Coordinates of C-alpha atoms in Angstrom, one line a residue:
M244 CA 85.3 118.7 65.2
N245 CA 88.0 121.3 64.6
I246 CA 90.6 120.6 67.3
K247 CA 92.3 124.0 67.0
A248 CA 89.0 125.8 67.3
A249 CA 88.0 123.8 70.3
A250 CA 91.4 124.5 71.9
V251 CA 90.7 128.2 71.8
S252 CA 87.6 127.9 74.0
F253 CA 89.4 125.4 76.1
I254 CA 92.3 127.6 77.2
S255 CA 90.4 129.6 79.8
A256 CA 88.9 126.5 81.4
V257 CA 92.2 124.6 81.6
T258 CA 93.9 127.6 83.1
L259 CA 91.3 127.7 85.9
C260 CA 91.8 124.1 86.7
A261 CA 95.5 123.8 86.2
G262 CA 96.3 124.2 89.8
Q263 CA 93.7 121.7 91.0
V264 CA 94.5 118.1 91.7
F265 CA 92.0 115.3 91.4
A266 CA 92.5 111.6 91.1
W267 CA 90.6 108.9 89.2
G268 CA 87.4 110.9 89.6
G269 CA 84.8 109.6 92.0
E270 CA 84.3 106.4 90.1
G271 CA 88.0 105.5 90.1
H272 CA 88.2 106.0 93.9
Q273 CA 85.1 103.8 94.3
V274 CA 86.7 101.0 92.2
V275 CA 89.8 101.0 94.4
A276 CA 87.6 100.8 97.5
L277 CA 85.3 98.2 96.1
I278 CA 88.2 95.9 95.3
A279 CA 89.7 96.5 98.8
E280 CA 86.4 95.5 100.4
N281 CA 86.7 92.1 98.9
H282 CA 90.0 91.6 100.6
L283 CA 89.4 92.9 104.1
T284 CA 89.8 90.7 107.2
P285 CA 86.8 90.4 109.5
E286 CA 88.7 92.5 112.1
A287 CA 89.3 95.3 109.5
S288 CA 85.7 95.3 108.4
A289 CA 84.5 95.5 111.9
G290 CA 86.9 98.3 112.7
I291 CA 85.8 100.3 109.7
H292 CA 82.1 100.0 110.6
A293 CA 82.9 100.9 114.2
L294 CA 84.4 104.2 113.0
L295 CA 82.0 105.0 110.1
G296 CA 78.8 103.3 111.0
D297 CA 77.1 100.0 110.4
D298 CA 75.6 101.1 107.1
V299 CA 78.6 103.0 105.8
N300 CA 81.2 101.4 103.5
I301 CA 84.6 102.7 102.3
S302 CA 83.3 102.4 98.7
D303 CA 80.5 104.9 99.4
A304 CA 81.0 108.0 97.3
E305 CA 80.9 110.3 100.3
V306 CA 83.7 108.3 101.9
A307 CA 85.9 107.6 98.9
S308 CA 85.8 111.2 97.6
W309 CA 85.5 112.9 101.0
A310 CA 89.2 114.1 101.0
D311 CA 88.6 115.9 97.7
Q312 CA 85.4 117.5 98.9
I313 CA 86.8 118.9 102.1
K314 CA 89.7 120.4 100.2
R315 CA 87.5 122.1 97.7
E316 CA 84.2 122.8 99.5
R317 CA 84.7 122.7 103.3
G318 CA 87.4 125.2 104.0
R319 CA 90.5 122.9 104.3
P320 CA 92.6 124.0 101.3
S321 CA 95.7 123.3 103.5
T322 CA 95.2 119.6 102.7
A323 CA 95.7 120.1 99.0
S324 CA 99.4 119.2 99.0
W325 CA 98.5 115.9 100.8
H326 CA 97.1 114.6 97.5
Y327 CA 100.3 114.4 95.4
V328 CA 104.1 114.3 95.4
N329 CA 106.0 116.0 92.6
I330 CA 108.7 113.4 91.7
P331 CA 110.4 114.8 88.6
I332 CA 109.8 112.5 85.7
D333 CA 113.5 112.2 84.9
A334 CA 114.4 111.3 88.5
A335 CA 115.2 107.8 89.7
G336 CA 112.6 108.0 92.5
Y337 CA 111.3 109.9 95.5
D338 CA 113.5 112.3 97.5
A339 CA 111.7 113.9 100.4
K340 CA 114.1 117.0 100.6
R341 CA 113.7 117.6 96.8
D342 CA 110.1 116.7 96.3
S343 CA 108.4 118.2 99.3
P344 CA 110.6 120.9 100.8
K345 CA 107.8 123.2 101.9
S346 CA 104.7 121.2 102.6
T347 CA 103.5 117.7 103.5
D348 CA 103.2 115.5 100.5
L349 CA 101.1 112.4 99.6
I350 CA 103.5 109.9 101.1
E351 CA 104.0 111.7 104.4
A352 CA 100.2 112.5 104.7
T353 CA 99.3 108.9 104.0
A354 CA 101.7 107.5 106.6
S355 CA 100.5 110.0 109.2
Q356 CA 96.8 109.1 108.6
I357 CA 97.5 105.3 108.7
A358 CA 99.2 105.8 112.1
A359 CA 96.1 107.8 113.3
I360 CA 93.7 104.9 112.4
S361 CA 95.7 102.6 114.6
D362 CA 95.9 105.0 117.5
T363 CA 93.1 104.0 119.8
S364 CA 93.9 106.8 122.1
L365 CA 92.5 109.3 119.6
P366 CA 88.8 110.3 119.5
T367 CA 86.7 108.2 117.3
D368 CA 85.9 111.1 115.0
K369 CA 89.6 111.7 114.4
R370 CA 90.2 108.1 113.5
A371 CA 87.2 108.1 111.2
E372 CA 88.6 111.1 109.5
A373 CA 92.0 109.4 109.1
L374 CA 90.3 106.4 107.6
K375 CA 88.6 108.5 105.0
F376 CA 91.9 110.2 104.2
V377 CA 93.6 106.8 103.8
V378 CA 90.9 105.4 101.5
H379 CA 91.3 108.4 99.2
F380 CA 95.1 108.8 99.4
I381 CA 95.9 105.1 98.5
G382 CA 93.8 105.8 95.4
D383 CA 95.7 109.0 94.7
L384 CA 99.0 107.1 95.1
H385 CA 98.1 104.9 92.2
Q386 CA 97.1 107.7 89.8
P387 CA 100.4 108.1 88.0
L388 CA 100.2 111.8 87.6
H389 CA 100.0 112.2 91.4
C390 CA 103.5 110.9 91.6
G391 CA 105.1 112.0 88.4
D392 CA 105.6 115.6 87.2
R393 CA 107.2 117.3 84.2
D394 CA 106.9 120.9 85.5
D395 CA 103.3 120.8 84.3
R396 CA 101.4 120.5 87.5
G397 CA 101.1 116.8 87.1
G398 CA 99.7 117.1 83.6
N399 CA 97.1 119.8 84.5
S400 CA 98.9 122.2 82.1
V401 CA 99.0 119.8 79.2
P402 CA 96.0 120.3 76.9
V403 CA 94.9 117.1 75.2
Y404 CA 92.0 115.9 73.1
V405 CA 90.8 112.4 73.8
L406 CA 89.1 110.7 70.9
K407 CA 85.5 109.4 71.6
V408 CA 85.0 111.4 74.8
D409 CA 82.3 114.2 74.4
G410 CA 84.2 115.8 71.6
K411 CA 85.9 118.3 73.9
P412 CA 89.5 119.0 74.9
T413 CA 90.7 118.4 78.4
N414 CA 94.1 118.2 80.1
L415 CA 96.3 115.2 80.5
H416 CA 95.7 114.9 84.3
A417 CA 91.9 115.0 83.8
A418 CA 92.2 112.5 81.0
W419 CA 93.8 110.0 83.3
D420 CA 91.3 110.8 86.1
T421 CA 88.1 110.3 84.2
A422 CA 88.1 110.4 80.4
L423 CA 90.2 107.3 79.7
L424 CA 88.4 105.4 82.4
K425 CA 85.1 106.4 80.9
I426 CA 86.2 104.8 77.6
I427 CA 87.5 101.7 79.3
K428 CA 84.4 101.2 81.3
A429 CA 82.2 101.6 78.2
G430 CA 79.1 102.4 80.3
E431 CA 79.5 99.6 82.8
R432 CA 78.4 100.4 86.3
V433 CA 81.1 100.8 89.0
A434 CA 80.4 97.8 91.2
P435 CA 80.4 95.1 88.4
Y436 CA 83.4 96.7 86.8
A437 CA 85.3 96.6 90.1
D438 CA 84.3 92.9 90.5
K439 CA 85.5 92.2 87.0
L440 CA 88.9 93.7 87.7
D441 CA 89.1 91.9 91.1
A442 CA 88.3 88.6 89.5
K443 CA 91.4 89.0 87.2
I444 CA 93.8 89.4 90.2
T445 CA 95.8 86.2 90.8
P446 CA 96.9 85.2 94.3
E447 CA 100.5 85.6 93.1
Q448 CA 99.8 89.2 92.0
A449 CA 98.0 90.0 95.2
A450 CA 100.9 88.7 97.3
A451 CA 103.5 90.6 95.2
W452 CA 101.5 93.9 95.3
K453 CA 101.2 93.9 99.1
A454 CA 105.0 93.9 99.4
G455 CA 106.9 97.2 99.7
N456 CA 105.9 100.4 101.3
L457 CA 104.4 103.8 100.4
I458 CA 107.6 105.1 98.9
A459 CA 108.0 102.0 96.7
W460 CA 104.4 102.3 95.5
A461 CA 104.9 106.0 94.7
N462 CA 108.0 105.2 92.8
E463 CA 106.1 102.6 90.8
S464 CA 103.4 105.1 89.9
H465 CA 106.2 107.6 88.9
D466 CA 107.6 105.0 86.6
V467 CA 104.2 104.4 85.1
A468 CA 103.8 108.1 84.4
R469 CA 107.2 108.2 82.7
D470 CA 106.7 105.0 80.6
H471 CA 103.1 105.3 79.7
V472 CA 101.3 108.6 80.7
Y473 CA 103.8 111.0 79.1
K474 CA 104.8 108.5 76.3
G475 CA 104.5 110.4 73.0
V476 CA 103.1 113.5 74.6
P477 CA 105.1 116.5 73.6
V478 CA 106.6 118.7 76.3
P479 CA 104.4 121.8 76.5
V480 CA 105.7 125.2 75.7
K481 CA 107.4 126.8 78.7
P482 CA 107.8 130.6 78.4
S483 CA 111.2 131.8 79.5
G484 CA 111.7 131.0 83.2
E485 CA 108.0 130.5 83.8
L486 CA 105.7 127.5 84.5
I487 CA 104.3 125.6 81.6
T488 CA 101.1 127.2 80.6
A489 CA 98.1 125.8 78.6
E490 CA 97.8 129.0 76.7
A491 CA 101.1 128.6 75.0
S492 CA 100.7 124.8 74.3
P493 CA 99.1 123.2 71.4
V494 CA 96.4 120.5 72.0
H495 CA 97.8 117.0 71.7
V496 CA 95.5 114.3 70.5
L497 CA 95.5 111.0 72.5
D498 CA 94.8 108.6 69.7
Q499 CA 93.5 105.0 69.7
A500 CA 97.0 103.6 70.1
Y501 CA 97.4 105.7 73.2
V502 CA 94.1 104.6 74.6
D503 CA 94.9 101.0 73.9
D504 CA 98.2 101.3 75.8
A505 CA 96.5 103.1 78.7
K506 CA 93.8 100.6 79.3
P507 CA 95.8 97.7 80.9
V508 CA 97.9 100.3 82.8
I509 CA 94.9 102.0 84.3
E510 CA 93.2 98.8 85.2
Q511 CA 96.3 97.4 86.9
Q512 CA 96.8 100.6 88.8
L513 CA 93.2 100.3 90.1
E514 CA 93.7 96.7 91.0
R515 CA 97.0 97.4 92.8
G516 CA 95.4 100.2 94.7
G517 CA 92.5 98.0 95.9
I518 CA 94.8 95.2 97.0
R519 CA 97.1 97.6 98.8
L520 CA 94.3 99.6 100.4
A521 CA 93.0 96.3 101.9
A522 CA 96.5 95.4 103.1
V523 CA 97.0 98.8 104.8
L524 CA 93.6 98.6 106.5
N525 CA 94.0 95.0 107.5
K526 CA 97.3 95.9 109.2
A527 CA 95.9 99.1 110.8
F528 CA 93.0 97.2 112.4
G529 CA 94.7 93.9 112.9
H530 CA 94.7 92.7 116.5
R531 CA 93.7 96.1 117.8
G532 CA 90.0 95.7 118.3
N533 CA 88.4 98.7 116.7

């Protein structure tokens, strides 16, 4: 396939989606939730079903991706900023005044919704909504481009071509959401793939990953974005004083070496997300009844 020719037809599409923010795609969010389900306490499991229903699990697609659906399709665009935090890639870490001066960011939104889960004075529907937000946001927190930014909308404005995936260009953010995971899974179904990842997690890793807080986890994802996601990816063209645009940027090929480097990184981020989601929910429901 002629990459330059493909890029021409791609420009309009990437421009339309450049301002949108997704994370892991639906399957990635389900993987995080499936791993978490294996590490829930009985109290947390009971609390989840009390809020969502006996037959509803946090790994169900309608739960794991609910926060994206309401943002796009159900008239709540005000929640869009809750899905990411723009920590500059050359910064040492998160700074609330610098990184979210005008709106609620991913860290703040996640903390607020965790508190809502634990607040038994709230109506059940509000706590159920908070639970669905948290399930999704912990996944977002572990997609590196939701915590690292190079003035390119978290990679949305960086056109790339991923070898072996449909023969079509995409953007860097979408590649980390879905295309690279598609290669890594190699057709494996979500549930067995999640079980395979979970089986690799050692007790020592699980204990270490539970430590820290939302800011520490966001900073960790930021560092992954710096050291792996943007590694070798040229800085897109930035017209004088303007935002980076896909139209002005050449398509960068993510070759086999890049994919090979990304595989263990993506899998570990999914594993970390699952362990930490369980830890957050275990604490939120612990010794609080529902």
